[in-house]
């Protein structure tokens, strides 16, 4: 169900003069979030009548309840369906009694050991029950006892007693697993299926392909609920940083790219591995030399200081972005799903951020003025045609004062076609008021690069003799991007010193922790505080969550986590809190959420807009960890929750983790679905009406098959 909603229509902040009370403006109301409108620091001292934890390790392990009138989950699992239904009414009444009992019991179950990273490994586990109180001593620890104080859930004024999960009270384990009849997808793409990019029926009915329409998103009317099969012989991915140079061939059994691009050191087949020497079409002798060549050409680029977030167009297997990590730079790399077989899939398996996308007929899913550098190395994009429409799209997303690095044959070869393209590009960039800073040759790789700089004022534009390319109309919002068609026009550069884009962000890493200069105290943030204070409170909150709960309380071995997605990001606080880990985080801002993606980029992180009623533009098995903070309860208002869970299963690697924070009812629904998928329940936690769930995907695939007609040739 494609949406034409533009993220730019939901601003991140609103003027405080429109606020009549302390309640968050309905435009930004986020009652389901962890942040209350009150002082976050007060969460540390919140007194809860009851905290209840269920911690499970292994396949659907037991979770105990300190409630003398209720049955344990294990006994429910062993009872048949009819017996469970017979006891359901009594369990419900017990729940109602417990919710008003004011009991001060809490239960923690801790693991003694955990090792689940190899399919043939054994796990020895012990469980113990503890009855604890909310003491100052306890808040200093990093286990779930501390987490229950404030790190897991938001501050609440509800005065409810103990209660168990909906799954335990409403049906037996056997019945809950039969609610969903999962099937394996039968599609032409097989294990590589991307629903919105492999809609073959929609592609067949396109009127043309000259603008790469067939590489754009064409989502089915209803997202599939089948599960993508695994490749034969799938193995646990190799850990970063070794994965940058070597991945399992069995995980992505494609050799075409190695045959076509092996001589350029893209990828090679080496026994049971695919190896990546770190080369590319323009840097056959390694990406690091090429990265240094760019900075030596324009020292002002200053990798990892002035330049932190870049866009790599037509990235191939993303070796450029993979080695930029060594310069403390993150690259949003993209390329289409085309004849360069599995290039983006290779990148993600290597632990390098990338998405499947194309410069076609629509705007890229990013706000304006956010990338410090845009890079194109033989990216095969016809920048100069049709009034420069595609280059003008780069102009939209590039920061004023940012650089465009163009490394392509027209820069350094004298063939007639190259000369013609160079002349057209020279005319176009001059008309756009871009400054050609330098043309430099890389003697080692025998290539050259032209580096342009976007202006920081409108003086040149205002003095042009011809309005070509034309300025965009005033009503054209440069931040409205979802299903918005490209136009060959330019937006003015902001000149008001308080406007976003008028100044360069602080140097990295200072920009990570500082509220952007354009967030005003007169504006109200997402959680109801003045915008800069809202930003800081959100960051402090997620630092507590990560340090006191996620790192040690969920049974996650973070050494196996590399590719992370925050499925509903606000200010990027969760990603910022993971900065010291060897991970990268794709921050997703849903279409109907406040448009805070510019803030995320301003602090040196990256992300993308997305509609979660559709599939994400990534390959199956791309992510080690998915984080969903009050996403599921929001999505189920508009589309089928089972479809979202199937999409989560598609994106997540076997042994990957899903962390869900949501209201109790929604967390229970997700838990039931996870059990029906034969996933491992790592931990569940509930307090008042908020819940936390951590689950691990397994290798299980259904034996029953479902054919998807629109995805079959």
XYZ file of C-alpha atoms in Angstrom, residues 141-643:
503
model
C 24.032 -2.405 38.891
C 23.841 -3.275 35.199
C 21.460 -6.219 35.342
C 17.708 -6.280 34.870
C 17.172 -5.316 38.491
C 18.551 -1.901 37.672
C 16.794 -1.869 34.348
C 13.431 -2.137 36.012
C 13.997 1.195 37.756
C 13.938 3.359 34.654
C 16.088 2.049 31.844
C 13.600 -0.431 30.407
C 10.327 1.487 30.442
C 8.999 4.998 30.570
C 7.857 6.833 33.681
C 4.230 6.085 34.476
C 1.680 7.059 37.079
C -0.344 3.852 36.847
C -0.815 1.987 40.122
C -1.290 -1.565 38.937
C -0.128 -4.760 40.563
C 1.522 -7.825 39.063
C 0.283 -9.327 35.837
C 1.510 -11.931 33.434
C 1.743 -11.917 29.678
C -1.319 -12.078 27.491
C 0.097 -15.193 25.853
C 0.156 -17.018 29.160
C -3.384 -16.063 30.081
C -5.300 -16.309 26.831
C -4.288 -19.611 25.270
C -2.026 -22.583 25.539
C 1.355 -22.585 23.892
C 0.151 -25.094 21.357
C -2.852 -23.003 20.416
C -0.837 -19.783 20.168
C 1.553 -21.403 17.745
C -1.326 -22.403 15.512
C -2.662 -18.860 15.186
C -0.268 -18.174 12.306
C 0.148 -20.600 9.442
C 3.529 -19.587 8.070
C 4.602 -20.731 4.620
C 7.801 -20.437 2.615
C 7.737 -18.048 -0.352
C 7.889 -19.592 -3.799
C 9.282 -16.746 -5.931
C 11.700 -16.422 -8.834
C 14.206 -14.508 -6.685
C 14.286 -17.379 -4.169
C 16.468 -16.596 -1.117
C 17.182 -13.089 -2.475
C 13.556 -11.918 -2.604
C 12.867 -8.188 -2.071
C 9.072 -7.751 -2.448
C 9.093 -4.118 -3.639
C 11.940 -4.689 -6.111
C 10.887 -8.127 -7.373
C 7.293 -7.319 -8.283
C 7.682 -8.783 -11.762
C 4.046 -8.307 -12.691
C 4.218 -4.559 -12.032
C 7.499 -4.296 -13.919
C 5.995 -6.072 -16.923
C 3.297 -3.406 -17.150
C 5.650 -0.407 -17.087
C 5.306 1.935 -20.054
C 9.049 2.505 -20.275
C 12.427 1.667 -18.758
C 14.665 4.406 -20.100
C 14.683 6.191 -16.748
C 15.359 3.007 -14.755
C 11.728 2.651 -13.789
C 12.197 -1.119 -13.615
C 14.811 -0.658 -10.881
C 12.558 1.488 -8.708
C 10.206 0.326 -5.971
C 6.960 -1.312 -7.111
C 5.323 -2.616 -3.974
C 2.443 -5.112 -4.059
C -0.946 -3.884 -2.865
C -0.555 -6.073 0.207
C 2.799 -7.070 1.637
C 3.489 -10.819 1.638
C 3.225 -12.914 4.792
C 5.330 -15.823 3.549
C 8.906 -16.392 4.718
C 11.916 -16.163 2.414
C 13.853 -19.456 2.142
C 17.470 -19.781 3.233
C 20.290 -20.554 0.789
C 21.381 -24.175 0.902
C 24.238 -24.571 3.376
C 23.704 -21.185 5.048
C 26.249 -20.483 7.830
C 26.574 -17.972 10.628
C 28.131 -14.894 8.973
C 31.799 -14.174 9.552
C 32.390 -11.498 12.185
C 33.587 -7.963 11.510
C 36.268 -6.905 10.642
C 37.281 -10.161 8.965
C 33.979 -10.049 7.048
C 35.120 -6.952 5.141
C 37.630 -9.149 3.306
C 35.922 -12.553 3.393
C 32.402 -14.017 3.503
C 30.922 -17.500 3.090
C 30.208 -18.400 -0.532
C 27.287 -20.565 0.597
C 25.514 -17.522 2.071
C 25.536 -15.653 -1.261
C 26.292 -18.273 -3.931
C 26.717 -15.842 -6.835
C 29.827 -15.826 -9.023
C 28.861 -13.585 -11.947
C 30.299 -10.430 -10.401
C 33.572 -12.211 -9.636
C 33.837 -13.236 -13.283
C 33.040 -9.750 -14.604
C 34.804 -7.579 -12.013
C 37.461 -9.854 -10.558
C 40.234 -8.136 -12.552
C 39.269 -4.870 -10.825
C 39.574 -6.499 -7.410
C 35.877 -6.200 -6.577
C 35.366 -9.814 -5.524
C 36.957 -13.203 -6.134
C 35.928 -16.810 -5.465
C 38.425 -18.488 -3.127
C 37.364 -22.010 -2.206
C 34.422 -21.844 0.205
C 34.789 -18.073 0.520
C 34.137 -14.971 -1.514
C 37.052 -12.608 -0.943
C 37.180 -8.834 -1.388
C 40.646 -7.391 -2.054
C 39.297 -3.889 -1.381
C 39.441 -2.661 -4.947
C 36.959 -1.031 -7.292
C 36.712 0.156 -10.848
C 38.506 3.410 -9.969
C 40.743 2.032 -7.210
C 42.048 -1.368 -8.297
C 44.986 -0.963 -5.914
C 42.862 -0.534 -2.833
C 40.298 1.831 -1.375
C 42.525 3.361 1.319
C 44.964 4.800 -1.213
C 42.039 6.245 -3.160
C 40.478 7.709 0.013
C 43.764 9.446 0.849
C 44.088 10.623 -2.766
C 40.751 12.458 -2.415
C 41.730 14.205 0.809
C 45.153 15.137 -0.544
C 43.390 16.696 -3.526
C 41.144 18.812 -1.258
C 42.460 18.917 2.340
C 39.328 20.782 3.436
C 37.401 17.506 3.074
C 39.118 16.381 6.308
C 37.774 12.837 6.636
C 36.403 12.078 10.102
C 36.377 15.714 11.228
C 34.663 18.103 8.818
C 33.376 15.222 6.710
C 31.476 12.549 8.617
C 28.456 11.372 6.528
C 28.686 10.790 2.797
C 26.538 9.404 -0.007
C 28.174 6.866 -2.349
C 26.235 6.600 -5.610
C 26.515 3.358 -7.589
C 28.692 1.850 -4.890
C 29.276 -1.649 -6.289
C 30.237 -3.926 -3.384
C 30.791 -0.795 -1.230
C 34.506 -1.219 -0.564
C 34.855 2.574 -0.576
C 32.379 2.840 2.299
C 33.867 -0.206 4.011
C 37.303 1.360 4.284
C 36.023 4.827 5.173
C 35.292 3.382 8.631
C 39.059 3.594 9.196
C 38.771 7.366 8.705
C 35.783 7.617 11.081
C 33.405 8.302 8.182
C 30.104 6.545 7.477
C 28.792 6.144 3.950
C 25.217 5.662 2.834
C 26.021 3.470 -0.151
C 23.454 2.503 -2.756
C 23.164 0.775 -6.092
C 20.285 -0.849 -7.965
C 19.377 -4.489 -8.017
C 20.617 -5.000 -11.564
C 22.987 -7.049 -13.693
C 25.763 -6.464 -11.154
C 24.523 -9.538 -9.389
C 24.094 -9.249 -5.608
C 26.412 -6.229 -5.209
C 24.420 -4.725 -2.324
C 23.932 -8.155 -0.797
C 27.708 -8.623 -0.793
C 28.143 -5.245 0.923
C 25.709 -6.050 3.720
C 27.114 -9.547 4.267
C 30.519 -7.869 4.624
C 29.142 -5.622 7.384
C 29.027 -2.458 5.265
C 25.911 -0.235 5.210
C 24.084 -0.171 1.869
C 20.604 -0.115 0.335
C 19.165 -1.123 -3.015
C 18.125 2.077 -4.786
C 18.475 3.856 -8.103
C 18.539 7.384 -9.405
C 15.482 7.145 -11.596
C 12.281 9.184 -11.711
C 11.762 9.907 -7.994
C 13.585 11.733 -5.244
C 15.933 9.745 -3.056
C 14.455 8.891 0.383
C 16.567 11.469 2.214
C 15.919 15.046 3.376
C 17.681 18.009 1.802
C 21.080 19.447 2.770
C 22.360 16.479 4.784
C 25.384 14.828 3.114
C 28.844 16.296 3.694
C 30.222 14.691 0.518
C 28.605 12.910 -2.420
C 30.817 10.442 -4.284
C 30.492 8.815 -7.698
C 33.206 6.506 -9.031
C 32.173 5.302 -12.488
C 28.621 5.115 -11.138
C 27.100 5.045 -14.645
C 24.616 7.849 -13.953
C 23.946 10.212 -16.899
C 24.237 13.406 -14.857
C 24.162 15.768 -17.814
C 20.950 14.726 -19.578
C 17.417 16.167 -19.348
C 18.430 19.475 -17.870
C 20.667 17.837 -15.292
C 17.704 16.403 -13.396
C 19.760 13.720 -11.634
C 22.649 16.007 -10.723
C 20.128 18.499 -9.369
C 18.869 15.754 -7.063
C 22.392 15.448 -5.693
C 22.379 19.225 -5.268
C 19.241 18.852 -3.149
C 20.785 16.359 -0.688
C 24.285 17.917 -0.571
C 25.033 20.411 2.207
C 25.847 23.969 1.161
C 29.646 23.992 1.193
C 29.747 20.221 0.619
C 31.755 18.473 -2.082
C 30.843 16.310 -5.066
C 33.644 13.881 -5.982
C 33.273 12.666 -9.565
C 35.781 10.022 -10.619
C 34.893 8.947 -14.139
C 36.436 8.597 -17.593
C 35.176 11.994 -18.893
C 37.466 13.601 -16.317
C 40.689 12.063 -17.626
C 40.118 10.448 -21.042
C 39.937 12.089 -24.448
C 37.601 9.759 -26.312
C 34.940 11.634 -28.253
C 32.120 10.453 -25.996
C 34.059 11.385 -22.862
C 34.863 14.831 -24.239
C 31.215 15.406 -25.081
C 30.084 14.413 -21.577
C 32.770 16.572 -19.960
C 31.691 19.620 -21.906
C 28.044 19.043 -20.982
C 28.956 18.577 -17.302
C 31.121 21.692 -17.301
C 28.271 23.767 -18.688
C 25.744 22.286 -16.249
C 27.851 22.632 -13.071
C 28.729 26.221 -13.975
C 25.029 27.017 -14.437
C 24.363 25.421 -11.019
C 27.024 27.721 -9.518
C 29.139 24.783 -8.391
C 32.802 25.645 -8.042
C 35.233 23.266 -9.735
C 37.823 23.092 -6.962
C 40.335 20.712 -8.527
C 40.953 18.107 -11.196
C 43.573 15.657 -9.988
C 45.074 12.441 -11.309
C 45.765 9.307 -9.291
C 48.916 7.988 -10.945
C 48.849 4.654 -9.111
C 45.368 3.739 -10.305
C 45.686 5.758 -13.538
C 42.399 7.552 -12.981
C 41.354 11.105 -12.275
C 38.737 12.947 -10.218
C 36.992 16.284 -10.518
C 35.875 17.725 -7.191
C 33.141 20.378 -7.047
C 31.868 22.494 -4.157
C 28.259 23.573 -3.662
C 27.857 27.322 -2.927
C 26.962 28.651 0.525
C 25.073 31.696 -0.753
C 22.626 32.646 -3.504
C 24.775 35.424 -4.950
C 25.784 33.457 -8.050
C 22.246 32.223 -8.668
C 20.834 35.727 -8.444
C 23.379 37.035 -10.956
C 22.869 34.341 -13.595
C 21.979 35.704 -17.011
C 19.715 32.723 -17.676
C 17.436 30.968 -15.202
C 18.595 27.547 -16.355
C 18.400 25.284 -14.476
C 15.454 27.181 -13.026
C 14.901 27.794 -9.328
C 12.222 25.569 -7.823
C 8.889 27.149 -7.015
C 8.505 28.445 -3.477
C 5.815 25.866 -2.771
C 8.256 23.048 -3.624
C 9.324 21.520 -0.305
C 12.868 20.123 -0.692
C 12.267 17.771 2.247
C 9.161 16.115 0.776
C 10.492 12.962 -0.849
C 8.203 9.934 -0.618
C 6.920 9.104 -4.121
C 7.776 12.656 -5.224
C 8.841 12.969 -8.864
C 12.167 14.541 -9.797
C 12.165 17.976 -11.352
C 15.013 19.811 -13.048
C 15.154 22.745 -10.653
C 17.310 24.112 -7.825
C 16.332 25.178 -4.336
C 17.799 28.317 -2.874
C 20.536 28.018 -0.276
C 19.339 29.058 3.224
C 20.972 32.289 4.333
C 19.200 32.962 7.643
C 21.799 32.074 10.282
C 19.159 30.266 12.328
C 18.051 28.094 9.388
C 19.199 24.520 8.841
C 21.933 24.403 6.218
C 23.196 27.939 6.710
C 26.143 26.731 8.812
C 28.348 23.651 8.745
C 27.820 21.232 11.653
C 30.347 21.012 14.456
C 33.351 18.809 13.783
C 32.997 15.099 14.506
C 32.639 13.764 17.173
C 31.382 16.917 18.922
C 28.363 17.068 16.614
C 27.129 13.724 17.955
C 26.305 15.085 21.412
C 25.441 18.709 20.669
C 21.908 19.790 19.735
C 21.923 21.288 16.232
C 22.251 25.071 16.250
C 18.918 25.402 14.449
C 16.907 23.707 17.224
C 15.313 26.587 19.109
C 14.255 26.688 22.751
C 11.045 28.378 21.583
C 10.117 25.194 19.737
C 8.651 22.081 21.315
C 10.370 18.765 20.736
C 8.812 15.371 20.128
C 8.494 14.585 23.841
C 7.190 17.981 24.937
C 10.266 19.796 26.166
C 12.025 22.710 24.466
C 13.673 21.169 21.411
C 17.358 21.347 22.507
C 16.491 19.980 25.955
C 14.349 17.267 24.352
C 17.338 16.221 22.244
C 19.653 16.021 25.258
C 17.128 14.163 27.419
C 16.575 11.599 24.676
C 20.318 10.999 24.382
C 20.753 10.654 28.157
C 17.844 8.236 28.250
C 19.225 5.930 25.558
C 22.690 5.963 27.111
C 21.105 4.607 30.306
C 19.057 2.031 28.401
C 22.047 0.748 26.475
C 24.539 0.723 29.348
C 22.270 -0.673 32.061
C 19.998 -2.956 30.044
C 20.938 -3.763 26.486
C 24.638 -4.456 26.865
C 24.302 -6.934 29.731
C 20.646 -7.591 30.441
C 19.299 -9.181 27.265
C 21.681 -12.084 26.723
C 23.113 -10.569 23.540
C 26.709 -11.297 22.537
C 27.513 -7.923 20.972
C 30.689 -9.246 19.355
C 28.380 -10.929 16.823
C 26.415 -7.737 16.152
C 27.492 -5.502 13.280
C 24.484 -4.413 11.169
C 21.812 -2.718 13.295
C 18.537 -1.024 12.387
C 16.492 1.283 14.586
C 13.100 0.800 12.943
C 11.530 3.864 14.544
C 14.190 6.407 15.343
C 13.463 9.850 16.768
C 16.672 11.785 17.402
C 19.073 8.906 16.788
C 19.740 8.559 20.523
C 19.826 4.751 20.409
C 22.400 4.794 17.600
C 24.456 7.465 19.363
C 24.524 5.366 22.540
C 26.094 2.485 20.575
C 28.907 4.659 19.261
C 31.696 2.834 21.127
C 30.684 -0.547 19.713
C 31.862 -1.849 16.340
C 28.394 -1.471 14.843
C 26.579 0.819 12.439
C 22.915 1.753 12.788
C 20.408 2.429 10.021
C 18.021 4.971 11.563
C 14.587 4.641 9.986
C 12.094 7.484 10.362
C 8.600 6.201 9.449
C 6.506 8.391 7.188
C 3.918 9.164 9.853
C 6.491 10.020 12.543
C 7.829 13.513 13.230
C 10.389 14.385 10.576
C 13.532 14.244 12.704
C 15.814 12.683 10.085
C 17.648 15.989 9.462
C 18.577 16.034 13.161
C 19.975 12.512 12.886
C 22.209 13.530 9.986
C 23.237 16.757 11.698
C 24.708 14.773 14.585
C 26.831 12.639 12.229
C 24.556 9.614 11.925
C 22.543 8.438 8.945
C 19.127 7.033 8.121
C 16.238 6.861 5.709
C 12.500 7.445 5.441
C 10.281 4.394 5.110
C 6.697 3.177 5.113
C 6.551 -0.001 7.213
C 3.411 -1.167 5.405
C 5.872 -1.953 2.601
C 9.071 -3.980 2.421
C 12.410 -2.282 3.041
C 14.860 -1.935 0.139
C 17.348 -4.446 1.448
C 18.204 -8.071 0.811
C 17.089 -10.893 3.084
C 19.313 -11.659 6.067
C 20.864 -8.161 6.125
C 20.753 -7.254 9.837
C 22.085 -8.724 13.068
C 19.769 -6.701 15.313
C 16.481 -4.875 14.770
C 15.222 -2.401 17.371
C 11.525 -1.479 17.362
C 10.539 1.169 19.912
C 6.731 1.413 19.837
C 6.664 0.657 16.133
C 4.395 -2.391 16.034
C 1.496 -0.726 17.865
C 1.671 2.146 15.415
C 1.914 0.021 12.258
C -0.990 -2.265 13.156
C -3.337 0.727 12.952
C -2.739 0.833 9.198
C -1.647 -2.583 7.980
C -1.341 -6.237 8.883
C 0.995 -6.992 11.772
C 1.783 -10.421 10.344
C 3.171 -8.764 7.197
